[in-house]
XYZ file of C-alpha atoms in Angstrom:
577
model
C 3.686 -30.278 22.629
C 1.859 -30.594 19.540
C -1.800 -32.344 19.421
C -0.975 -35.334 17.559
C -4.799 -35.883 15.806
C -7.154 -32.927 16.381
C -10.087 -32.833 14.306
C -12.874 -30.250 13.402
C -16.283 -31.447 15.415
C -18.098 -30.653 11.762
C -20.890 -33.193 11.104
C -23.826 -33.128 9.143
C -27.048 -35.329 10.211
C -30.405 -35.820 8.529
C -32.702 -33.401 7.981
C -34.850 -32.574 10.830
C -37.171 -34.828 12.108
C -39.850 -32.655 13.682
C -42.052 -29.775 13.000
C -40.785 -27.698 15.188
C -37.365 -28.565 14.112
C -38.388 -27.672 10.932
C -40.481 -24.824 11.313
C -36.845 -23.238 13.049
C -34.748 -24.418 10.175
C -37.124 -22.834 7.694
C -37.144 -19.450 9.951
C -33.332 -19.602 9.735
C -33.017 -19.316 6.116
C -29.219 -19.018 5.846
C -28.520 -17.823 9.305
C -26.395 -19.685 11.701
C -27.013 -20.225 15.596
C -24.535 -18.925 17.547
C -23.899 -20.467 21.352
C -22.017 -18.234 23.871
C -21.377 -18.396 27.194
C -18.872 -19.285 29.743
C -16.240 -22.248 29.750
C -17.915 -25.103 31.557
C -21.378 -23.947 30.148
C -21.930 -26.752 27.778
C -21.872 -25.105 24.660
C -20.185 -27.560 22.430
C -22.094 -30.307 24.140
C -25.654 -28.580 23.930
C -24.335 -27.560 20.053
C -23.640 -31.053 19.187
C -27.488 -32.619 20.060
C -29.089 -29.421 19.217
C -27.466 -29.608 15.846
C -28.675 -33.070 15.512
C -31.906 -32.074 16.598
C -32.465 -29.912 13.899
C -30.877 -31.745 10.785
C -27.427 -28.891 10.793
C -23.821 -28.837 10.626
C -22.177 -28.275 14.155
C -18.679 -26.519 14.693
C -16.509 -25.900 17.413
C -14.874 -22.562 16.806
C -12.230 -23.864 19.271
C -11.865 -27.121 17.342
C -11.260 -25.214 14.267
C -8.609 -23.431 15.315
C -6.559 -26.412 17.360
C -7.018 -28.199 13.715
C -5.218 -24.994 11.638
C -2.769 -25.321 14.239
C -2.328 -28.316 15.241
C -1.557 -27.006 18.838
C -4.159 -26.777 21.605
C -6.204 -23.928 22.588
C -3.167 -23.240 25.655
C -0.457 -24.385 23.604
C -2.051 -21.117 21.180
C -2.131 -19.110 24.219
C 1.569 -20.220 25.367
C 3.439 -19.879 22.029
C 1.535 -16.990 20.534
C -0.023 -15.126 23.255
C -4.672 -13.962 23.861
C -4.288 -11.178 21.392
C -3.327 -13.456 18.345
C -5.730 -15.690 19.480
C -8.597 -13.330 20.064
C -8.201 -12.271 16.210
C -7.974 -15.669 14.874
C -10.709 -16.518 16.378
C -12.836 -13.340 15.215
C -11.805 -14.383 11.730
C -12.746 -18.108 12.531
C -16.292 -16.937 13.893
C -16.719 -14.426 10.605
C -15.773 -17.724 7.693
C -18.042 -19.843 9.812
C -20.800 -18.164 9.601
C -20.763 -17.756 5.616
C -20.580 -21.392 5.153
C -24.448 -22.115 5.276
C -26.504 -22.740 8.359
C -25.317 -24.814 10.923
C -24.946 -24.435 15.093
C -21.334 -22.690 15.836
C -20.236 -22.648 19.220
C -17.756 -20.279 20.360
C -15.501 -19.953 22.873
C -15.709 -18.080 26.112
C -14.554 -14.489 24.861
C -15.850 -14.521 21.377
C -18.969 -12.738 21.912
C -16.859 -9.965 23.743
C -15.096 -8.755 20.316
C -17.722 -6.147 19.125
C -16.761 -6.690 15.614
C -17.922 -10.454 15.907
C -20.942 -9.622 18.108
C -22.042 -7.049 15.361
C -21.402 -10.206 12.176
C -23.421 -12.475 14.232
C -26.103 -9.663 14.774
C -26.087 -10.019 11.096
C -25.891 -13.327 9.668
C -26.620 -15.851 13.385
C -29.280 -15.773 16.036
C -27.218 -15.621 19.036
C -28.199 -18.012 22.548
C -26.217 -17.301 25.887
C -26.111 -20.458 27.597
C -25.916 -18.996 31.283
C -24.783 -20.339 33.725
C -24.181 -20.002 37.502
C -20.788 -19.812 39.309
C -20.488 -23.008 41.089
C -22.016 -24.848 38.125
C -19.029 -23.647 35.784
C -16.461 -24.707 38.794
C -17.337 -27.913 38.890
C -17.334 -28.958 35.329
C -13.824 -26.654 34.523
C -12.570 -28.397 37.473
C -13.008 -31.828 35.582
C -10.882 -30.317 32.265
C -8.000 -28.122 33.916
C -6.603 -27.262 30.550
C -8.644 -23.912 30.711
C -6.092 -21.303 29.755
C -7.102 -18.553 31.436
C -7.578 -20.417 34.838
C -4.133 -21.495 34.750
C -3.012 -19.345 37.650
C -3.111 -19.354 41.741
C -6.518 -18.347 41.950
C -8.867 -19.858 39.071
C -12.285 -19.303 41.437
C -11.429 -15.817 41.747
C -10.636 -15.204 38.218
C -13.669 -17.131 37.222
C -16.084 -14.701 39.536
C -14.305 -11.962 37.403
C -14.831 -13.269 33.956
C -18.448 -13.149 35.019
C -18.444 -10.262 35.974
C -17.494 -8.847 33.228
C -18.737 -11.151 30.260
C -22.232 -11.626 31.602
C -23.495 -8.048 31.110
C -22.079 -8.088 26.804
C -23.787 -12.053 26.846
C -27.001 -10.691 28.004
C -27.290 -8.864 24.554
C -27.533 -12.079 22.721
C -30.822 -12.993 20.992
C -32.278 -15.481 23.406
C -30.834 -16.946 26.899
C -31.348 -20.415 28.104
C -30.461 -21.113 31.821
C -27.356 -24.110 31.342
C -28.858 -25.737 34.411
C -27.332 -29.004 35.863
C -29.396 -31.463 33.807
C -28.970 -34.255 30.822
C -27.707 -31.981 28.314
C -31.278 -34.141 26.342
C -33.311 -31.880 28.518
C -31.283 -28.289 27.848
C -31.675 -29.075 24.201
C -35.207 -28.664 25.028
C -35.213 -25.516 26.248
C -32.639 -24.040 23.435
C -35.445 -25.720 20.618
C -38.680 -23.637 23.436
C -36.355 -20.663 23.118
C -35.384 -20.367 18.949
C -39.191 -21.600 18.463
C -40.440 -18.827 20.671
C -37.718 -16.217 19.167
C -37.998 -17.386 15.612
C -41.966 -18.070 15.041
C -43.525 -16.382 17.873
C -41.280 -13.179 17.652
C -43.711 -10.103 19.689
C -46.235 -12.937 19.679
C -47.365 -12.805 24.161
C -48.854 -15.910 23.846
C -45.893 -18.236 23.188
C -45.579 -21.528 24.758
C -43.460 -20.870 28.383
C -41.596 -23.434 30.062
C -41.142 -23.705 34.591
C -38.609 -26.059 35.438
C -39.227 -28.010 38.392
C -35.952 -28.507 40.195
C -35.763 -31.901 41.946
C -31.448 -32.797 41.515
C -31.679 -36.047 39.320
C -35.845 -35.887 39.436
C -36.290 -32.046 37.689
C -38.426 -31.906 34.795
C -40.026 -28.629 32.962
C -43.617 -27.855 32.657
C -44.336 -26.746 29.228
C -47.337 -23.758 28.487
C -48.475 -22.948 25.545
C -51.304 -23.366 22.653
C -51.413 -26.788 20.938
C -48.523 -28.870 22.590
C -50.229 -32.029 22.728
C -49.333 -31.850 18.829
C -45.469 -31.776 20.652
C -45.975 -34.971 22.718
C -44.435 -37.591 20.630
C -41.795 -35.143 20.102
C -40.635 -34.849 23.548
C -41.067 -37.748 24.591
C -38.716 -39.327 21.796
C -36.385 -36.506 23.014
C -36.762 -37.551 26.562
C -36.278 -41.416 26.093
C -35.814 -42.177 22.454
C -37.042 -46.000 21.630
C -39.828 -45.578 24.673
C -43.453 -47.006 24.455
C -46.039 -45.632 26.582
C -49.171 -46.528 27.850
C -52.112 -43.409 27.470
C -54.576 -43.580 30.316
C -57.617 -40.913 29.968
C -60.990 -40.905 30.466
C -63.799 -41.442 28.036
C -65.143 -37.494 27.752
C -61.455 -36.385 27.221
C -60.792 -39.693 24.729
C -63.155 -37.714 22.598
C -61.693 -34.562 21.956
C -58.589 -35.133 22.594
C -57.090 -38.794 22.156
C -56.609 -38.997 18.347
C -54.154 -35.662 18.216
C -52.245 -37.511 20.725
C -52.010 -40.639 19.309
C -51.199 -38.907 16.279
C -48.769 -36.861 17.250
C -46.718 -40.232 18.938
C -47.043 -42.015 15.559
C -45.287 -39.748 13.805
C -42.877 -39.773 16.214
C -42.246 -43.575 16.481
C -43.728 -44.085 19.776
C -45.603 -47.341 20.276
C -48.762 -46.400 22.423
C -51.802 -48.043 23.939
C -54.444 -46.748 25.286
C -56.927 -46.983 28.727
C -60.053 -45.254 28.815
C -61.570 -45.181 32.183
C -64.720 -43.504 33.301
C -65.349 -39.582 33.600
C -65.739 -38.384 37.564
C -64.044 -38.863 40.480
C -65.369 -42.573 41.160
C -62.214 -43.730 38.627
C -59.947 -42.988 41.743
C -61.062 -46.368 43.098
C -58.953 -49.554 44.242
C -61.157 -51.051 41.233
C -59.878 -48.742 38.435
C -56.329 -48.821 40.132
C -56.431 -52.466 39.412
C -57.519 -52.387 35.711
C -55.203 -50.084 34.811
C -52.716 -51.541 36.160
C -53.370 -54.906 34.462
C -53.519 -52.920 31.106
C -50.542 -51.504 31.428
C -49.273 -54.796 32.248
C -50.614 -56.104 29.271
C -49.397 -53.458 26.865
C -45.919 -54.751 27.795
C -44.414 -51.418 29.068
C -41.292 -52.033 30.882
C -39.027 -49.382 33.417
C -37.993 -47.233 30.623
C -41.360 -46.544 29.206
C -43.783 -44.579 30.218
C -47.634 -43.950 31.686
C -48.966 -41.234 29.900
C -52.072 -39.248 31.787
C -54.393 -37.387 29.554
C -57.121 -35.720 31.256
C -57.645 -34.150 34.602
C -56.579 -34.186 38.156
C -58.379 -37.603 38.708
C -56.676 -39.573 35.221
C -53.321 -37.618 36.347
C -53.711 -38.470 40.130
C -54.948 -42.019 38.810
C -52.667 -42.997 35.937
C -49.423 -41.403 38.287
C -50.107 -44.117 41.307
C -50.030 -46.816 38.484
C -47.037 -45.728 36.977
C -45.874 -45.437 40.930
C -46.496 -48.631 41.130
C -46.204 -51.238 38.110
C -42.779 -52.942 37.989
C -42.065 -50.522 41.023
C -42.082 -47.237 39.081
C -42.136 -46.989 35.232
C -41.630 -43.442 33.442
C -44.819 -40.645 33.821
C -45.626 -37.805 31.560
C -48.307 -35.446 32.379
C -50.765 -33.929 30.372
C -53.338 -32.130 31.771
C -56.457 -30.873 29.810
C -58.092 -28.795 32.687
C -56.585 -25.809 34.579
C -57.277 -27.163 37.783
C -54.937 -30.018 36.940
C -52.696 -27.666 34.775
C -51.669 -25.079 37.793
C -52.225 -27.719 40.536
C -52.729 -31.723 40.478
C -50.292 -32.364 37.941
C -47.124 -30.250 39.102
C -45.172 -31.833 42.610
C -46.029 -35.828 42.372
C -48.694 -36.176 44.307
C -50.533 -39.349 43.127
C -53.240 -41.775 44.464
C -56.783 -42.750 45.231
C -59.472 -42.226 47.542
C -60.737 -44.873 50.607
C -64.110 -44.475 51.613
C -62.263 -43.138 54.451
C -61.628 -39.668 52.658
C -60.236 -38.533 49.287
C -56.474 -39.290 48.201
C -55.824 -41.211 51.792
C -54.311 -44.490 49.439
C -50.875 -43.057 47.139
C -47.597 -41.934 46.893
C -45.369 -38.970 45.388
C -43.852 -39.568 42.444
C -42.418 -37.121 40.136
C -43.543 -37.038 36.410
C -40.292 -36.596 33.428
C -42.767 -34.269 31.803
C -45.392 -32.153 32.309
C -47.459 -31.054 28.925
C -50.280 -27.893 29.805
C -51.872 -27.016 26.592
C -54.219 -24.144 26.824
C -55.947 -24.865 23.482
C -57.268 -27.389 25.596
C -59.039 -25.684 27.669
C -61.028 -24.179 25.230
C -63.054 -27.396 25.402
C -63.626 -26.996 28.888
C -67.131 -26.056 30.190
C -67.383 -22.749 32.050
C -67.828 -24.152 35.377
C -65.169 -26.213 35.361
C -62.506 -23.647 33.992
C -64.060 -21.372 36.490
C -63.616 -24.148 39.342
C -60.233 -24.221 38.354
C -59.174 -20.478 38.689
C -59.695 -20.927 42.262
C -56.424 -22.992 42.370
C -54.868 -19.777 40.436
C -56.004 -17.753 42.999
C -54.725 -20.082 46.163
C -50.997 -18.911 45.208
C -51.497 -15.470 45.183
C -53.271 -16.145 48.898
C -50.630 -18.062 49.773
C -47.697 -15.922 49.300
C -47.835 -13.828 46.512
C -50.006 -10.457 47.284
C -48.523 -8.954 44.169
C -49.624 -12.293 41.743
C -53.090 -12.095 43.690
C -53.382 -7.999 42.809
C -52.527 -8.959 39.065
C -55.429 -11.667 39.243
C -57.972 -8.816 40.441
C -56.790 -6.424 37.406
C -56.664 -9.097 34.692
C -58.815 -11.965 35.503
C -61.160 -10.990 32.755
C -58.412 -11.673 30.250
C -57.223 -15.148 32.044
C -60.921 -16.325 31.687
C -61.361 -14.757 27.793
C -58.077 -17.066 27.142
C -56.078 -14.332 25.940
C -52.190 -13.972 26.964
C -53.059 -13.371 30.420
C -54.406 -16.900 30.672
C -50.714 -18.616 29.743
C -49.003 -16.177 32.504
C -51.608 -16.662 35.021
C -50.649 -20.888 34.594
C -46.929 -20.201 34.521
C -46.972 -18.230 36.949
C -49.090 -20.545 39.440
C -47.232 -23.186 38.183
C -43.925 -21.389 39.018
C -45.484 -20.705 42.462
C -45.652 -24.349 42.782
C -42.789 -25.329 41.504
C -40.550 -23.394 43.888
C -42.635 -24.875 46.909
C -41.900 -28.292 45.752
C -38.169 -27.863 45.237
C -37.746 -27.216 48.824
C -40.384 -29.780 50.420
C -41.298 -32.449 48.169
C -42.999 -34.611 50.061
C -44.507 -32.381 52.575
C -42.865 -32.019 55.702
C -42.706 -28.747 56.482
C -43.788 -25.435 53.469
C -45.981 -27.500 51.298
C -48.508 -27.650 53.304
C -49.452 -24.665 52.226
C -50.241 -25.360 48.982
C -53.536 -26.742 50.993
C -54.771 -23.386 51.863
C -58.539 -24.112 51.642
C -58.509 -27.826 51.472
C -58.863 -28.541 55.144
C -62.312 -27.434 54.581
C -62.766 -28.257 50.638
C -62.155 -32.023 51.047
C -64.439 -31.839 53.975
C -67.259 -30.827 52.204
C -66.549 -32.839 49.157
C -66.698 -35.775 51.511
C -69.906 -34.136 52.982
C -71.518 -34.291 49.478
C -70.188 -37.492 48.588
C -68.173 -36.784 45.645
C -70.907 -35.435 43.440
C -69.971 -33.207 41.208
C -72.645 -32.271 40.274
C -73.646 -30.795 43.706
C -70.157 -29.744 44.544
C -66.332 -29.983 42.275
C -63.033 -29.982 43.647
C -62.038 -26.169 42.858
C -65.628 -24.985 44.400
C -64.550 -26.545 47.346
C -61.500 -24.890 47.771
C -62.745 -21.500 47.036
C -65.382 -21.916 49.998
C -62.773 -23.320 51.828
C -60.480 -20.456 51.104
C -62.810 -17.861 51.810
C -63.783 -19.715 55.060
C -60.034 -19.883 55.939
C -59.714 -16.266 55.672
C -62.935 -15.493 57.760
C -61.985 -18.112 60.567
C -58.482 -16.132 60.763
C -59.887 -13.020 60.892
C -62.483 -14.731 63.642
C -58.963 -15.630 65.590
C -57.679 -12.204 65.243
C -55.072 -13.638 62.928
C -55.945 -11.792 59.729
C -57.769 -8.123 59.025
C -61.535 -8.271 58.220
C -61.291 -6.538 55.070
C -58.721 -8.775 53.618
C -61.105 -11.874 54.575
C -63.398 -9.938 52.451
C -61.362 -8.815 49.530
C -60.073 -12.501 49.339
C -63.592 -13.441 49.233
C -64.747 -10.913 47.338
C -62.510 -11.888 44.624
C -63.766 -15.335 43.951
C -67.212 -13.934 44.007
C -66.315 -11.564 41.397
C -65.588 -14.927 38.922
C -68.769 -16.141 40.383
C -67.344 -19.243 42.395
C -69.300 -20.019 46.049
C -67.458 -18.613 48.859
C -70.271 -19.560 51.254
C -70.805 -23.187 52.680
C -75.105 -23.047 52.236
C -74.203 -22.079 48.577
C -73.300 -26.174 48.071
C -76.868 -27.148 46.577
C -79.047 -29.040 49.013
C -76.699 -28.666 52.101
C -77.614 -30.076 55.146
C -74.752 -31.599 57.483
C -74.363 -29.450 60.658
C -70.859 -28.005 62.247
C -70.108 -31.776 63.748
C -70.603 -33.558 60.725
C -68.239 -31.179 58.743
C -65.204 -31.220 62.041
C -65.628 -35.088 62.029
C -64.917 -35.034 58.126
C -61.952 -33.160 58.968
C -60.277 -35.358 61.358
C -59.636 -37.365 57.799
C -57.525 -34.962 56.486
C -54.183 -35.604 55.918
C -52.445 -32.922 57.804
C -54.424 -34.308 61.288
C -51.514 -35.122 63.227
C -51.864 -37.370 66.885
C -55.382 -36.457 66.872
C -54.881 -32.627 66.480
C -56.257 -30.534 63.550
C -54.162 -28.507 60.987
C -55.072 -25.952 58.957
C -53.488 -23.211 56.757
C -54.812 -19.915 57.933
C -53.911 -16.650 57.108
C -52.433 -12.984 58.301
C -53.038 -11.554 55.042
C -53.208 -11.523 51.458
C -50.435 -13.122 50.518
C -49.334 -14.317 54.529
C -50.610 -17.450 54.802
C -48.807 -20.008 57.713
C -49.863 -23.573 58.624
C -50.960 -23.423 62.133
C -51.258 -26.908 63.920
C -53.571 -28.086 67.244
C -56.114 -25.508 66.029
C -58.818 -26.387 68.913
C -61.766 -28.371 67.767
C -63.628 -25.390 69.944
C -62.741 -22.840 68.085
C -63.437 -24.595 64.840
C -66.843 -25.905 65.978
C -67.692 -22.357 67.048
C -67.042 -21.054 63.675
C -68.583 -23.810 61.753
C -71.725 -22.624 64.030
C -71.829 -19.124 63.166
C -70.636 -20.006 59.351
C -73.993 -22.183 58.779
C -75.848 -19.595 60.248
C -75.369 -17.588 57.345
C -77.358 -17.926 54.131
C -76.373 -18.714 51.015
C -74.948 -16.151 48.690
């Protein structure tokens, strides 16, 4: 049966309309990109916008040669047989690819012909769209027309086409994981990967991206130097025609509000902006309400979004608003410290504090974006980035000995900000990330991302908030160190890794002693009472996250007040550092 009106899938757009876009067109010269992959991986529909995206021509391969023939791809197959396909479509690949630049995809064997492999070497950068096995069934299973699944078995055949194929697609320039998303958001990750490939070739410190992989709620967590400049960008890309409503605080308004705003003007964004007080008192019922109002007032609707520009408290602050207003608007993080970077802003935790203890008033709610630049934190004062770290270190504690044995040989470099620094957030970010894919809200592995806090919040609560006496990350890097030594107390965890844990954060110079907190002076009952406001006390009973290792950390609930009391006792005892 012939195809009555097949056409070519050429188009031509504008030209592109960002600088990155640009800044890969220009790196192209007269190159093509080439997408390969399997059936069902979404080449032609990941072509199409990523072609758009960048101002170039897009071509099906396959399209092309239905149009010469007016017969399908298995009418081809049926009349003429694979090996007169296979070399029309070599010589299909080979004319396309002298026509100018544009985004080719090809089909499913293309890449496998040597010959073409070795002209795309020459005149494309090549991107293997990979995907996994039961991500290709389902969406062939939606277009049974595939030619070579036409037979009693298709799932078998299709485990053996990947077998074989995925070894020759793995020598393509640059792979991007087809993962079961918007096609909007693989687009990004195809423009990370050429950017990386094309501008940062051999360069360690390109941006990196850690998806976060929540079903219909997944969004990526982008790394790298400068990618505030890439905000209104992405979030065009993410929801174009959006309006958002910035919410910082006044220190980080400063340095880093106009390059913001700048960077969503140019991208068509409407944006307002909220600047609420530095410090940890913004997390207040008071501030909650005045943003809220603004936001209100700024007219953002469902489909907008809350932006959060700042730390852990703006990100925990401005995500409970967007949490809230018209019952949940759209929320893009960016965080400027590397506390918030590696921790606050990755999983959707979001809220205030009650005078009752710190983030007690909230709810979890995912962000569409998360934005860490690391130029940033070049602004940051040492104390803070240092207070920060100990979050880095908390998932190598957790469950990564080999992350935490990295940290010891190249912390120098993470602190210096040289490419150590973006692997040490990706990977704690990663570390995250995986946690929260399997217990979002926290009912069961989370809760370990809380190594330390049990006793952190405590004495934050102790001190009253003030930072000056006492931040966040200080906390939990006492609290960490006295998690280790009250497990090793219990018989739970070796002595000397209590002490190379804590030996560690000393080396960074963070506390890792409770009299180290200046002008200390609450005794073992006052610090077990602040506890019971934790949020991991459950019917009365404490829970902490204690430790058999480096690395083998466990949450371990109805920990005896006794036992706790008693090693409070012998804890204050000691000196400060």
């Amino acid at each position: 049966m012939k195809a009555a009106s097949i056409e070519t899938a050429e188009f031509v757009t504008n030209r592109p309309q960002s600088p990155r876009g640009e800044a890969i067109v220009r790196a192209l010269g007269d190159r093509c990109i080439v997408l390969v992959g399997m059936m069902g991986s979404g080449k032609t529909s990941a072509g199409r916008r990523l072609a758009d995206r960048l101002g170039l021509a897009f071509v099906d391969a396959d399209a092309e040669i239905e149009a010469a023939h007016k017969l399908t791809i298995s009418e081809i197959f049926a009349t003429y047989g694979e090996t007169y396909f296979r070399d029309g479509e070599r010589r299909v690949v080979a004319r396309l690819m002298t026509e100018g630049p544009k985004v080719i995809a090809t089909g499913g064997g293309a890449f496998m012909n040597e010959q073409t492999r070795a002209r795309i070497k020459e005149r494309a950068v090549s991107v293997w769209l990979e995907a996994d096995f039961d991500l290709l069934m389902r969406r062939v299973r939606k277009r049974p027309t595939r030619p070579l699944l036409q037979n009693a078995d298709p799932e078998g055949t299709m485990r053996r086409l990947i077998a074989e194929r995925y070894p020759i697609y793995s020598k393509a320039d640059v792979t991007v994981s087809a993962r079961d998303a918007h096609f909007d958001a693989v687009v990004n990750d195809l423009v990370d990967a050429l950017h990386a490939h094309l501008i940062h070739a051999g360069d360690a410190s390109a941006s990196r991206s850690v998806h976060v992989a929540l079903g219909a709620r997944a969004y990526d967590i982008v790394i790298g130097d400068r990618v505030i400049e890439q905000a209104g960008e992405r979030l065009a890309a993410l929801r174009p025609k959006a309006a958002c409503a910035i919410v910082t605080d006044a220190n980080v308004a400063h340095i880093h509000l106009a390059a913001l705003e700048r960077s969503l003007t140019a991208a068509g964004v409407r944006h307002a902006r909220i600047v609420v007080p530095p410090g940890e008192t913004s997390k207040s019922y008071a501030q909650f309400e005045r943003v809220c109002e603004a936001v209100i007032a700024a007219k953002i609707e469902r489909g907008d979004f809350v932006v959060a520009l700042g730390g852990g408290v703006v990100g925990d602050l401005a995500g409970y608003v967007a949490a809230s207003v018209r019952r949940g608007v759209g929320f893009v993080q960016i965080p400027t410290t590397l506390l918030s970077q590696v921790d606050s802003s990755v999983g959707g935790k979001t809220g205030i504090n009650s005078t009752h203890g710190k983030n007690l008033v909230g709810a979890f709610y995912q962000p569409a974006l998360v934005l860490a630049d690391t130029a940033a934190l070049a602004t940051l004062p040492e104390r803070e980035f240092r207070a920060g770290y100990a979050e880095v270190a908390k998932y190598g504690l957790i469950d990564d000995r080999a992350l935490f044995e990295w940290l010891e040989a190249n912390w120098r470099g993470v602190f210096a900000g040289g490419p150590e620094r973006i692997e040490a957030i990706a990977r704690s970010c990663q570390s995250k990330a995986d946690v929260v894919a399997r217990d979002e809200t926290e009912q069961g592995d989370r809760a370990l991302l809380n190594l330390g806090h049990t006793f952190g919040h405590a004495f934050e609560r102790l001190v009253r908030y003030d930072g000056a006496r006492l931040v966040h990350g200080e906390g939990v890097a006492i609290g960490m160190a006295c998690a280790f030594r009250f497990s090793s107390r219990l018989g739970l965890c070796p002595g000397q890794d209590a002490e190379r844990a804590a030996a560690h954060l000393r080396n960074v110079g963070l506390p890792t002693r409770i009299r180290e907190i200046p002008h200390w002076s609450a005794d073992a009952d006052a610090v077990l009472d602040a506890m019971y406001q934790d949020k991991k006390v459950q019917h009365g009973a404490l829970t902490f996250i204690l430790a058999r290792g480096i690395g083998q950390s466990f949450i371990a609930k109805g920990v005896a007040a006794e036992d706790v009391r008693a090693y409070l006792l012998e804890e204050l005892a000691v000196a400060a550092s």
